mmCIF file of C-alpha atoms in Angstrom:
data_model
loop_
_atom_site.group_PDB
_atom_site.id
_atom_site.type_symbol
_atom_site.label_atom_id
_atom_site.label_comp_id
_atom_site.label_asym_id
_atom_site.label_seq_id
_atom_site.Cartn_x
_atom_site.Cartn_y
_atom_site.Cartn_z
ATOM 1 C CA MET A 1 -51.536 16.251 -23.429
ATOM 2 C CA ILE A 2 -51.178 16.803 -20.276
ATOM 3 C CA LYS A 3 -50.839 13.919 -18.621
ATOM 4 C CA ILE A 4 -48.163 12.782 -22.337
ATOM 5 C CA LYS A 5 -45.915 15.966 -21.195
ATOM 6 C CA THR A 6 -45.569 14.487 -17.367
ATOM 7 C CA LEU A 7 -44.916 11.196 -18.212
ATOM 8 C CA PHE A 8 -41.952 12.771 -20.648
ATOM 9 C CA THR A 9 -41.367 15.022 -18.089
ATOM 10 C CA ILE A 10 -40.884 11.823 -15.527
ATOM 11 C CA SER A 11 -38.900 9.448 -17.711
ATOM 12 C CA CYS A 12 -36.279 12.248 -18.452
ATOM 13 C CA SER A 13 -35.663 13.273 -15.725
ATOM 14 C CA ILE A 14 -35.973 9.274 -13.933
ATOM 15 C CA LEU A 15 -33.283 8.546 -16.994
ATOM 16 C CA LEU A 16 -30.688 11.962 -15.578
ATOM 17 C CA ALA A 17 -30.980 10.711 -12.458
ATOM 18 C CA SER A 18 -30.040 7.311 -13.117
ATOM 19 C CA CYS A 19 -27.267 9.152 -15.938
ATOM 20 C CA TYR A 20 -25.917 10.965 -13.182
ATOM 21 C CA ALA A 21 -26.267 7.863 -11.461
ATOM 22 C CA GLN A 22 -24.018 5.807 -13.195
ATOM 23 C CA MET A 23 -21.271 9.055 -13.583
ATOM 24 C CA PRO A 24 -17.897 7.445 -13.465
ATOM 25 C CA THR A 25 -16.564 9.080 -9.658
ATOM 26 C CA ASP A 26 -13.220 8.945 -7.480
ATOM 27 C CA SER A 27 -13.228 7.928 -4.400
ATOM 28 C CA THR A 28 -10.562 10.806 -3.243
ATOM 29 C CA ALA A 29 -11.606 12.887 -4.895
ATOM 30 C CA GLU A 30 -15.319 13.149 -3.807
ATOM 31 C CA LYS A 31 -13.694 12.910 -0.798
ATOM 32 C CA MET A 32 -12.072 16.422 -1.963
ATOM 33 C CA LEU A 33 -16.094 17.591 -2.441
ATOM 34 C CA VAL A 34 -16.234 16.746 0.858
ATOM 35 C CA TYR A 35 -13.569 18.757 2.248
ATOM 36 C CA GLN A 36 -13.654 21.434 -0.016
ATOM 37 C CA LEU A 37 -14.445 25.882 1.861
ATOM 38 C CA GLY A 38 -17.313 27.870 0.910
ATOM 39 C CA ASN A 39 -14.462 30.620 -0.911
ATOM 40 C CA GLY A 40 -13.250 27.179 -3.529
ATOM 41 C CA GLY A 41 -9.557 26.448 -1.333
ATOM 42 C CA TRP A 42 -8.307 23.806 1.060
ATOM 43 C CA PRO A 43 -7.716 23.178 5.270
ATOM 44 C CA LYS A 44 -4.873 21.498 5.878
ATOM 45 C CA GLN A 45 -6.069 20.689 9.357
ATOM 46 C CA LEU A 46 -10.036 21.497 9.897
ATOM 47 C CA GLU A 47 -11.214 22.908 13.520
ATOM 48 C CA ASP A 48 -10.599 20.798 15.730
ATOM 49 C CA LYS A 49 -6.986 20.736 14.402
ATOM 50 C CA SER A 50 -7.016 17.241 12.980
ATOM 51 C CA VAL A 51 -4.954 16.890 9.732
ATOM 52 C CA VAL A 52 -6.631 16.663 6.360
ATOM 53 C CA ASN A 53 -6.631 12.491 5.379
ATOM 54 C CA TYR A 54 -8.773 11.905 2.809
ATOM 55 C CA GLY A 55 -7.208 7.973 3.379
ATOM 56 C CA ALA A 56 -9.482 9.127 6.309
ATOM 57 C CA THR A 57 -13.431 6.970 6.081
ATOM 58 C CA LEU A 58 -15.439 9.763 6.948
ATOM 59 C CA THR A 59 -17.184 8.727 10.010
ATOM 60 C CA PRO A 60 -20.355 10.733 10.400
ATOM 61 C CA GLU A 61 -17.995 12.887 13.455
ATOM 62 C CA LEU A 62 -15.117 13.381 10.547
ATOM 63 C CA LEU A 63 -18.275 14.557 8.360
ATOM 64 C CA ALA A 64 -19.622 16.756 11.362
ATOM 65 C CA LYS A 65 -15.585 18.261 11.987
ATOM 66 C CA VAL A 66 -15.733 18.270 7.871
ATOM 67 C CA LYS A 67 -18.126 20.783 8.467
ATOM 68 C CA ALA A 68 -17.451 22.996 11.245
ATOM 69 C CA THR A 69 -14.312 24.054 9.377
ATOM 70 C CA THR A 70 -14.960 27.447 8.697
ATOM 71 C CA ASP A 71 -13.359 28.723 5.523
ATOM 72 C CA LYS A 72 -10.248 30.291 7.126
ATOM 73 C CA HIS A 73 -8.922 27.508 7.481
ATOM 74 C CA ALA A 74 -7.744 27.261 3.725
ATOM 75 C CA THR A 75 -4.525 26.954 3.026
ATOM 76 C CA PHE A 76 -2.066 26.805 0.613
ATOM 77 C CA ASP A 77 0.412 25.092 3.286
ATOM 78 C CA ASN A 78 1.629 21.408 2.816
ATOM 79 C CA LYS A 79 0.514 21.951 -0.774
ATOM 80 C CA ALA A 80 -2.703 22.178 0.146
ATOM 81 C CA THR A 81 -5.254 23.791 -2.504
ATOM 82 C CA SER A 82 -3.259 23.280 -5.029
ATOM 83 C CA ARG A 83 -2.665 19.156 -4.909
ATOM 84 C CA GLU A 84 -6.880 19.094 -5.050
ATOM 85 C CA VAL A 85 -6.281 21.468 -7.534
ATOM 86 C CA VAL A 86 -3.765 18.919 -9.068
ATOM 87 C CA TYR A 87 -5.694 15.608 -8.381
ATOM 88 C CA LEU A 88 -9.190 17.386 -9.998
ATOM 89 C CA ILE A 89 -7.754 18.256 -12.868
ATOM 90 C CA GLY A 90 -6.522 14.731 -13.027
ATOM 91 C CA ALA A 91 -9.723 12.638 -11.965
ATOM 92 C CA TYR A 92 -12.314 14.831 -14.117
ATOM 93 C CA LYS A 93 -9.564 14.254 -17.347
ATOM 94 C CA LYS A 94 -10.293 9.886 -16.636
ATOM 95 C CA THR A 95 -14.027 10.486 -15.108
ATOM 96 C CA GLU A 96 -15.627 14.003 -17.437
ATOM 97 C CA ASN A 97 -17.230 13.157 -13.749
ATOM 98 C CA LYS A 98 -17.891 17.643 -14.640
ATOM 99 C CA ALA A 99 -18.822 17.851 -10.283
ATOM 100 C CA TYR A 100 -14.664 17.330 -9.742
ATOM 101 C CA LEU A 101 -13.760 19.881 -12.815
ATOM 102 C CA MET A 102 -17.005 22.254 -11.453
ATOM 103 C CA ALA A 103 -14.367 22.339 -8.596
ATOM 104 C CA ALA A 104 -11.009 22.482 -9.394
ATOM 105 C CA GLU A 105 -11.997 26.076 -10.938
ATOM 106 C CA LYS A 106 -13.434 26.925 -7.627
ATOM 107 C CA GLY A 107 -10.245 26.378 -7.068
ATOM 108 C CA LEU A 108 -8.588 28.516 -9.399
ATOM 109 C CA ASP A 109 -10.746 31.204 -8.023
ATOM 110 C CA TYR A 110 -9.672 31.170 -4.650
ATOM 111 C CA ILE A 111 -6.491 30.774 -5.975
ATOM 112 C CA LEU A 112 -7.204 33.920 -7.414
ATOM 113 C CA ALA A 113 -8.232 36.348 -5.543
ATOM 114 C CA ALA A 114 -6.217 35.530 -2.797
ATOM 115 C CA GLN A 115 -2.816 36.903 -4.553
ATOM 116 C CA TYR A 116 -1.870 39.731 -3.703
ATOM 117 C CA PRO A 117 -1.163 43.317 -5.902
ATOM 118 C CA ASN A 118 2.308 43.195 -4.675
ATOM 119 C CA GLY A 119 1.939 39.471 -6.888
ATOM 120 C CA GLY A 120 2.638 37.328 -4.159
ATOM 121 C CA TRP A 121 0.636 34.875 -2.039
ATOM 122 C CA PRO A 122 -0.010 34.364 1.772
ATOM 123 C CA GLN A 123 0.284 30.953 3.044
ATOM 124 C CA TYR A 124 -3.640 31.795 4.397
ATOM 125 C CA TYR A 125 -6.280 33.902 3.185
ATOM 126 C CA PRO A 126 -7.906 34.858 4.195
ATOM 127 C CA ASP A 127 -7.235 34.314 7.725
ATOM 128 C CA GLN A 128 -4.266 37.029 8.291
ATOM 129 C CA SER A 129 -3.234 36.783 11.793
ATOM 130 C CA LEU A 130 0.687 35.679 13.376
ATOM 131 C CA TYR A 131 2.576 34.379 10.180
ATOM 132 C CA ARG A 132 -0.363 33.716 8.096
ATOM 133 C CA SER A 133 -0.247 36.569 5.904
ATOM 134 C CA GLN A 134 3.303 36.845 5.055
ATOM 135 C CA ILE A 135 4.258 35.971 0.807
ATOM 136 C CA THR A 136 5.156 32.813 1.835
ATOM 137 C CA PHE A 137 7.672 29.772 -0.246
ATOM 138 C CA ASN A 138 8.489 28.415 2.679
ATOM 139 C CA ASP A 139 7.716 24.266 1.406
ATOM 140 C CA ASP A 140 6.835 25.040 -2.028
ATOM 141 C CA ALA A 141 3.638 27.805 -1.325
ATOM 142 C CA MET A 142 3.713 30.472 -3.470
ATOM 143 C CA ILE A 143 6.164 27.690 -6.939
ATOM 144 C CA ASN A 144 3.479 24.832 -6.359
ATOM 145 C CA VAL A 145 0.247 28.418 -7.041
ATOM 146 C CA LEU A 146 2.968 29.483 -9.916
ATOM 147 C CA ASN A 147 3.391 25.927 -11.993
ATOM 148 C CA ILE A 148 -0.499 25.150 -11.088
ATOM 149 C CA LEU A 149 -0.802 28.853 -13.477
ATOM 150 C CA ARG A 150 1.543 28.002 -16.086
ATOM 151 C CA ASP A 151 -0.167 24.437 -17.119
ATOM 152 C CA ILE A 152 -3.506 26.185 -16.988
ATOM 153 C CA THR A 153 -0.969 28.980 -19.972
ATOM 154 C CA GLU A 154 1.137 25.952 -21.799
ATOM 155 C CA LYS A 155 -2.323 23.825 -21.313
ATOM 156 C CA LYS A 156 -0.039 21.032 -19.865
ATOM 157 C CA ASN A 157 -0.828 18.442 -17.153
ATOM 158 C CA ASP A 158 -4.427 17.938 -18.295
ATOM 159 C CA PHE A 159 -4.789 21.576 -17.190
ATOM 160 C CA ASP A 160 -6.191 22.444 -20.564
ATOM 161 C CA LEU A 161 -8.895 21.138 -19.683
ATOM 162 C CA VAL A 162 -10.439 23.760 -17.652
ATOM 163 C CA ASP A 163 -12.239 26.961 -19.985
ATOM 164 C CA GLN A 164 -10.410 29.233 -21.351
ATOM 165 C CA ARG A 165 -11.679 32.305 -18.964
ATOM 166 C CA TYR A 166 -8.768 31.298 -17.240
ATOM 167 C CA ASP A 167 -5.426 31.379 -19.960
ATOM 168 C CA GLY A 168 -5.816 35.251 -19.815
ATOM 169 C CA ARG A 169 -6.067 35.354 -15.495
ATOM 170 C CA ALA A 170 -2.941 32.939 -15.412
ATOM 171 C CA GLU A 171 -1.100 35.230 -17.761
ATOM 172 C CA LYS A 172 -1.791 38.533 -15.490
ATOM 173 C CA ALA A 173 -0.767 35.925 -11.907
ATOM 174 C CA ILE A 174 2.446 34.767 -13.346
ATOM 175 C CA VAL A 175 3.476 38.336 -14.610
ATOM 176 C CA LYS A 176 3.172 40.041 -10.992
ATOM 177 C CA GLY A 177 4.276 36.735 -9.535
ATOM 178 C CA ILE A 178 7.591 35.812 -11.706
ATOM 179 C CA ASP A 179 7.887 40.067 -10.574
ATOM 180 C CA CYS A 180 7.179 38.922 -6.485
ATOM 181 C CA ILE A 181 9.829 36.719 -6.980
ATOM 182 C CA LEU A 182 12.421 39.212 -8.394
ATOM 183 C CA LYS A 183 12.158 41.970 -5.816
ATOM 184 C CA THR A 184 12.517 40.008 -2.779
ATOM 185 C CA GLN A 185 15.368 38.448 -3.222
ATOM 186 C CA PHE A 186 18.007 38.969 -0.872
ATOM 187 C CA LYS A 187 20.310 41.679 -1.933
ATOM 188 C CA GLN A 188 23.636 41.836 -0.220
ATOM 189 C CA ASN A 189 25.677 45.170 -0.518
ATOM 190 C CA GLY A 190 23.613 45.588 -3.696
ATOM 191 C CA GLU A 191 24.400 41.822 -4.752
ATOM 192 C CA LEU A 192 21.103 39.924 -5.762
ATOM 193 C CA SER A 193 21.917 36.019 -3.080
ATOM 194 C CA ILE A 194 18.912 33.386 -2.779
ATOM 195 C CA TRP A 195 15.448 33.785 -1.849
ATOM 196 C CA ALA A 196 13.701 33.572 2.310
ATOM 197 C CA ALA A 197 10.961 31.839 3.359
ATOM 198 C CA GLN A 198 8.437 33.785 4.156
ATOM 199 C CA TYR A 199 7.802 37.897 3.624
ATOM 200 C CA ASP A 200 6.355 40.865 5.601
ATOM 201 C CA LYS A 201 3.323 41.530 2.458
ATOM 202 C CA ASP A 202 3.631 45.357 3.108
ATOM 203 C CA THR A 203 7.420 45.805 3.337
ATOM 204 C CA MET A 204 8.119 42.089 1.899
ATOM 205 C CA LEU A 205 11.401 41.857 3.944
ATOM 206 C CA PRO A 206 12.724 38.777 5.177
ATOM 207 C CA ALA A 207 10.000 38.504 8.202
ATOM 208 C CA LYS A 208 10.466 34.659 10.018
ATOM 209 C CA ALA A 209 7.016 32.699 11.105
ATOM 210 C CA ARG A 210 7.342 30.063 13.379
ATOM 211 C CA ASN A 211 10.196 30.435 16.777
ATOM 212 C CA PHE A 212 12.444 27.867 15.055
ATOM 213 C CA GLU A 213 12.089 29.275 11.212
ATOM 214 C CA PRO A 214 14.195 32.480 11.130
ATOM 215 C CA ALA A 215 14.429 35.334 9.082
ATOM 216 C CA SER A 216 16.760 34.601 6.953
ATOM 217 C CA LEU A 217 18.105 32.700 3.604
ATOM 218 C CA ALA A 218 16.271 29.741 2.326
ATOM 219 C CA THR A 219 17.496 27.075 0.628
ATOM 220 C CA SER A 220 15.090 24.283 0.470
ATOM 221 C CA GLU A 221 13.228 27.291 -0.659
ATOM 222 C CA SER A 222 15.581 28.997 -3.192
ATOM 223 C CA VAL A 223 15.694 26.085 -5.018
ATOM 224 C CA GLY A 224 12.122 25.841 -5.779
ATOM 225 C CA ILE A 225 12.276 29.106 -6.839
ATOM 226 C CA ILE A 226 15.323 28.524 -9.397
ATOM 227 C CA ARG A 227 13.358 26.139 -10.660
ATOM 228 C CA PHE A 228 10.667 28.406 -11.364
ATOM 229 C CA LEU A 229 11.881 30.501 -13.041
ATOM 230 C CA MET A 230 14.297 28.202 -15.558
ATOM 231 C CA GLY A 231 11.378 26.393 -16.477
ATOM 232 C CA VAL A 232 10.374 30.432 -18.248
ATOM 233 C CA LYS A 233 9.993 29.698 -21.613
ATOM 234 C CA SER A 234 12.002 33.354 -23.124
ATOM 235 C CA PRO A 235 13.349 34.175 -20.036
ATOM 236 C CA SER A 236 14.548 38.313 -19.704
ATOM 237 C CA ALA A 237 17.748 39.213 -18.480
ATOM 238 C CA GLU A 238 17.113 40.624 -15.219
ATOM 239 C CA VAL A 239 15.340 36.441 -14.531
ATOM 240 C CA LYS A 240 18.685 35.457 -16.282
ATOM 241 C CA LYS A 241 20.579 37.706 -13.948
ATOM 242 C CA SER A 242 18.662 36.202 -11.284
ATOM 243 C CA ILE A 243 19.269 32.770 -11.908
ATOM 244 C CA ALA A 244 22.762 33.146 -12.649
ATOM 245 C CA ALA A 245 22.674 35.423 -9.373
ATOM 246 C CA ALA A 246 21.599 32.643 -7.095
ATOM 247 C CA VAL A 247 22.954 29.255 -8.184
ATOM 248 C CA LYS A 248 26.103 31.342 -8.276
ATOM 249 C CA TRP A 249 25.496 31.876 -4.075
ATOM 250 C CA PHE A 250 24.327 28.073 -4.559
ATOM 251 C CA ASP A 251 27.635 27.183 -5.052
ATOM 252 C CA THR A 252 29.855 29.156 -3.205
ATOM 253 C CA TYR A 253 27.803 27.763 0.291
ATOM 254 C CA LYS A 254 28.486 24.143 -0.748
ATOM 255 C CA ILE A 255 29.320 22.372 1.752
ATOM 256 C CA SER A 256 31.291 19.069 -0.142
ATOM 257 C CA GLY A 257 31.234 15.328 1.201
ATOM 258 C CA TYR A 258 29.065 15.388 3.286
ATOM 259 C CA ARG A 259 25.044 14.580 4.252
ATOM 260 C CA PHE A 260 23.108 14.871 6.956
ATOM 261 C CA ASP A 261 21.565 12.245 8.627
ATOM 262 C CA ARG A 262 18.083 11.764 10.162
ATOM 263 C CA GLU A 263 17.158 7.577 11.187
ATOM 264 C CA LYS A 264 15.490 7.316 13.252
ATOM 265 C CA GLY A 265 16.978 5.345 17.341
ATOM 266 C CA LYS A 266 20.537 8.669 15.891
ATOM 267 C CA THR A 267 21.075 12.404 16.716
ATOM 268 C CA ALA A 268 21.103 14.045 13.436
ATOM 269 C CA ALA A 269 23.998 15.374 12.837
ATOM 270 C CA LEU A 270 26.159 15.373 9.077
ATOM 271 C CA VAL A 271 27.573 12.782 8.310
ATOM 272 C CA GLN A 272 30.795 12.209 5.960
ATOM 273 C CA ASP A 273 29.559 11.112 1.845
ATOM 274 C CA ASP A 274 32.030 11.884 -0.733
ATOM 275 C CA SER A 275 29.258 11.485 -3.404
ATOM 276 C CA SER A 276 27.178 14.424 -1.415
ATOM 277 C CA MET A 277 27.067 18.015 -0.914
ATOM 278 C CA ALA A 278 24.664 19.213 1.592
ATOM 279 C CA TRP A 279 23.539 23.304 2.781
ATOM 280 C CA ALA A 280 22.400 23.700 6.158
ATOM 281 C CA ARG A 281 18.878 25.234 5.366
ATOM 282 C CA PHE A 282 18.570 28.963 6.848
ATOM 283 C CA TYR A 283 21.699 31.016 6.894
ATOM 284 C CA ASP A 284 21.937 34.520 8.485
ATOM 285 C CA LEU A 285 20.859 37.659 5.694
ATOM 286 C CA ASP A 286 24.139 39.339 5.633
ATOM 287 C CA LYS A 287 27.125 36.997 7.111
ATOM 288 C CA ASN A 288 26.051 34.008 5.146
ATOM 289 C CA VAL A 289 26.421 31.350 8.043
ATOM 290 C CA PRO A 290 23.875 28.428 9.307
ATOM 291 C CA ILE A 291 21.813 29.321 12.127
ATOM 292 C CA PHE A 292 19.171 27.967 13.613
ATOM 293 C CA GLY A 293 16.202 28.500 15.044
ATOM 294 C CA ASP A 294 15.358 26.604 18.753
ATOM 295 C CA ARG A 295 11.749 27.272 20.571
ATOM 296 C CA ASP A 296 12.578 28.957 22.813
ATOM 297 C CA ASN A 297 12.406 32.041 19.858
ATOM 298 C CA SER A 298 16.583 31.809 20.327
ATOM 299 C CA ILE A 299 18.992 31.445 16.771
ATOM 300 C CA LYS A 300 21.765 28.230 17.858
ATOM 301 C CA LEU A 301 24.912 28.888 15.134
ATOM 302 C CA LYS A 302 25.521 24.894 15.981
ATOM 303 C CA LEU A 303 22.948 22.802 15.471
ATOM 304 C CA GLU A 304 24.298 20.428 18.828
ATOM 305 C CA GLU A 305 22.852 23.581 20.906
ATOM 306 C CA LEU A 306 19.113 23.377 19.753
ATOM 307 C CA ILE A 307 16.950 21.363 22.445
ATOM 308 C CA PRO A 308 17.135 17.715 20.897
ATOM 309 C CA GLU A 309 13.173 17.352 20.372
ATOM 310 C CA ARG A 310 13.918 20.287 17.413
ATOM 311 C CA ARG A 311 17.640 18.677 16.833
ATOM 312 C CA ASN A 312 16.082 15.486 15.582
ATOM 313 C CA GLY A 313 12.452 17.112 14.310
ATOM 314 C CA TYR A 314 13.776 19.540 11.785
ATOM 315 C CA ALA A 315 15.832 19.070 8.282
ATOM 316 C CA TRP A 316 18.318 21.331 9.256
ATOM 317 C CA TYR A 317 20.679 20.063 5.858
ATOM 318 C CA GLY A 318 20.220 18.646 2.890
ATOM 319 C CA ASN A 319 21.100 18.322 -0.899
ATOM 320 C CA TRP A 320 18.515 20.749 -1.692
ATOM 321 C CA GLY A 321 20.447 22.341 -4.276
ATOM 322 C CA GLN A 322 23.518 19.852 -5.915
ATOM 323 C CA LYS A 323 21.231 18.388 -8.986
ATOM 324 C CA LEU A 324 21.125 21.887 -9.326
ATOM 325 C CA ILE A 325 24.117 22.525 -9.599
ATOM 326 C CA GLU A 326 25.526 19.610 -11.129
ATOM 327 C CA LYS A 327 23.044 18.969 -13.862
ATOM 328 C CA GLU A 328 20.010 21.271 -14.554
ATOM 329 C CA TYR A 329 21.347 25.241 -14.204
ATOM 330 C CA PRO A 330 23.754 24.000 -17.140
ATOM 331 C CA LYS A 331 21.428 22.320 -19.238
ATOM 332 C CA TRP A 332 19.110 25.776 -19.126
ATOM 333 C CA LEU A 333 22.442 27.062 -19.685
ATOM 334 C CA ALA A 334 22.628 25.650 -22.786
ATOM 335 C CA THR A 335 19.131 26.487 -24.303
ATOM 336 C CA LYS A 336 17.843 29.354 -22.165
ATOM 337 C CA GLY A 337 20.806 31.450 -20.598
ATOM 338 C CA LYS A 338 22.986 32.023 -23.075
#
């Protein structure tokens, strides 16, 4: 009898191992499992400052660098963590490999743990050095996270596959996140304008990041915020007011008939284009005039005053608000804005 039980146990183990070995896999998702940090987040750079690249082969040398990367490198910057969570959910739907779902849910736990009591998210968590602890809209870091949480509550983009225990947690986090957005919308003489790229986590006032990223109104990030708010199913009067004021700001300060040219070999500049409209990336908090940060921490009022490396190495102007003004806001106004 004992021998039969032993043989049965061995047979089951072999069968399970065989099933696991035959389970469909996704090559990129497999690498994401390797890169995931102990706290559930993902880095954008490894310990040696090399950029995470899922297209690279995991050689023994690269694997050693990955393993040497500590939890302090977990971040939301440059789509890190949000990118992996979204991809892994899709990979799980495609393969039904539960390892991918488990990793994505661990990423969700990290996202929820990183939110401040005031509703904001930092650029990095748990690293508090430099500007990494600031509430960060820069490069859509906080909005990317909020979009994932909204997908959970609305059962969209395959996020109906995550455990239902995330539903309530995601909903609460979104409420806090929207509250943070409304509280950080910058006021000029009592009137709402748009948002800064990052804020002090305690005072919730606009803050600088890198030397060429001064405390200022940030147009690119503000468009992402407006789009998120327009996605609220039943917007409150406060949300409607916030959207209307921000769009009014964009309409007031648009530069009609120009686009930003950054072609290789050319000096970056605004060029005439009757079909386009443009905005500077950053505006003075009170005067609403374009400002440009340089490597030496100085602020210039003209693009031409920047050193060549900075002038050509950053998107100082863009058409970020054009589609918003011409199509998206009118459509929202007709459906939800009344």
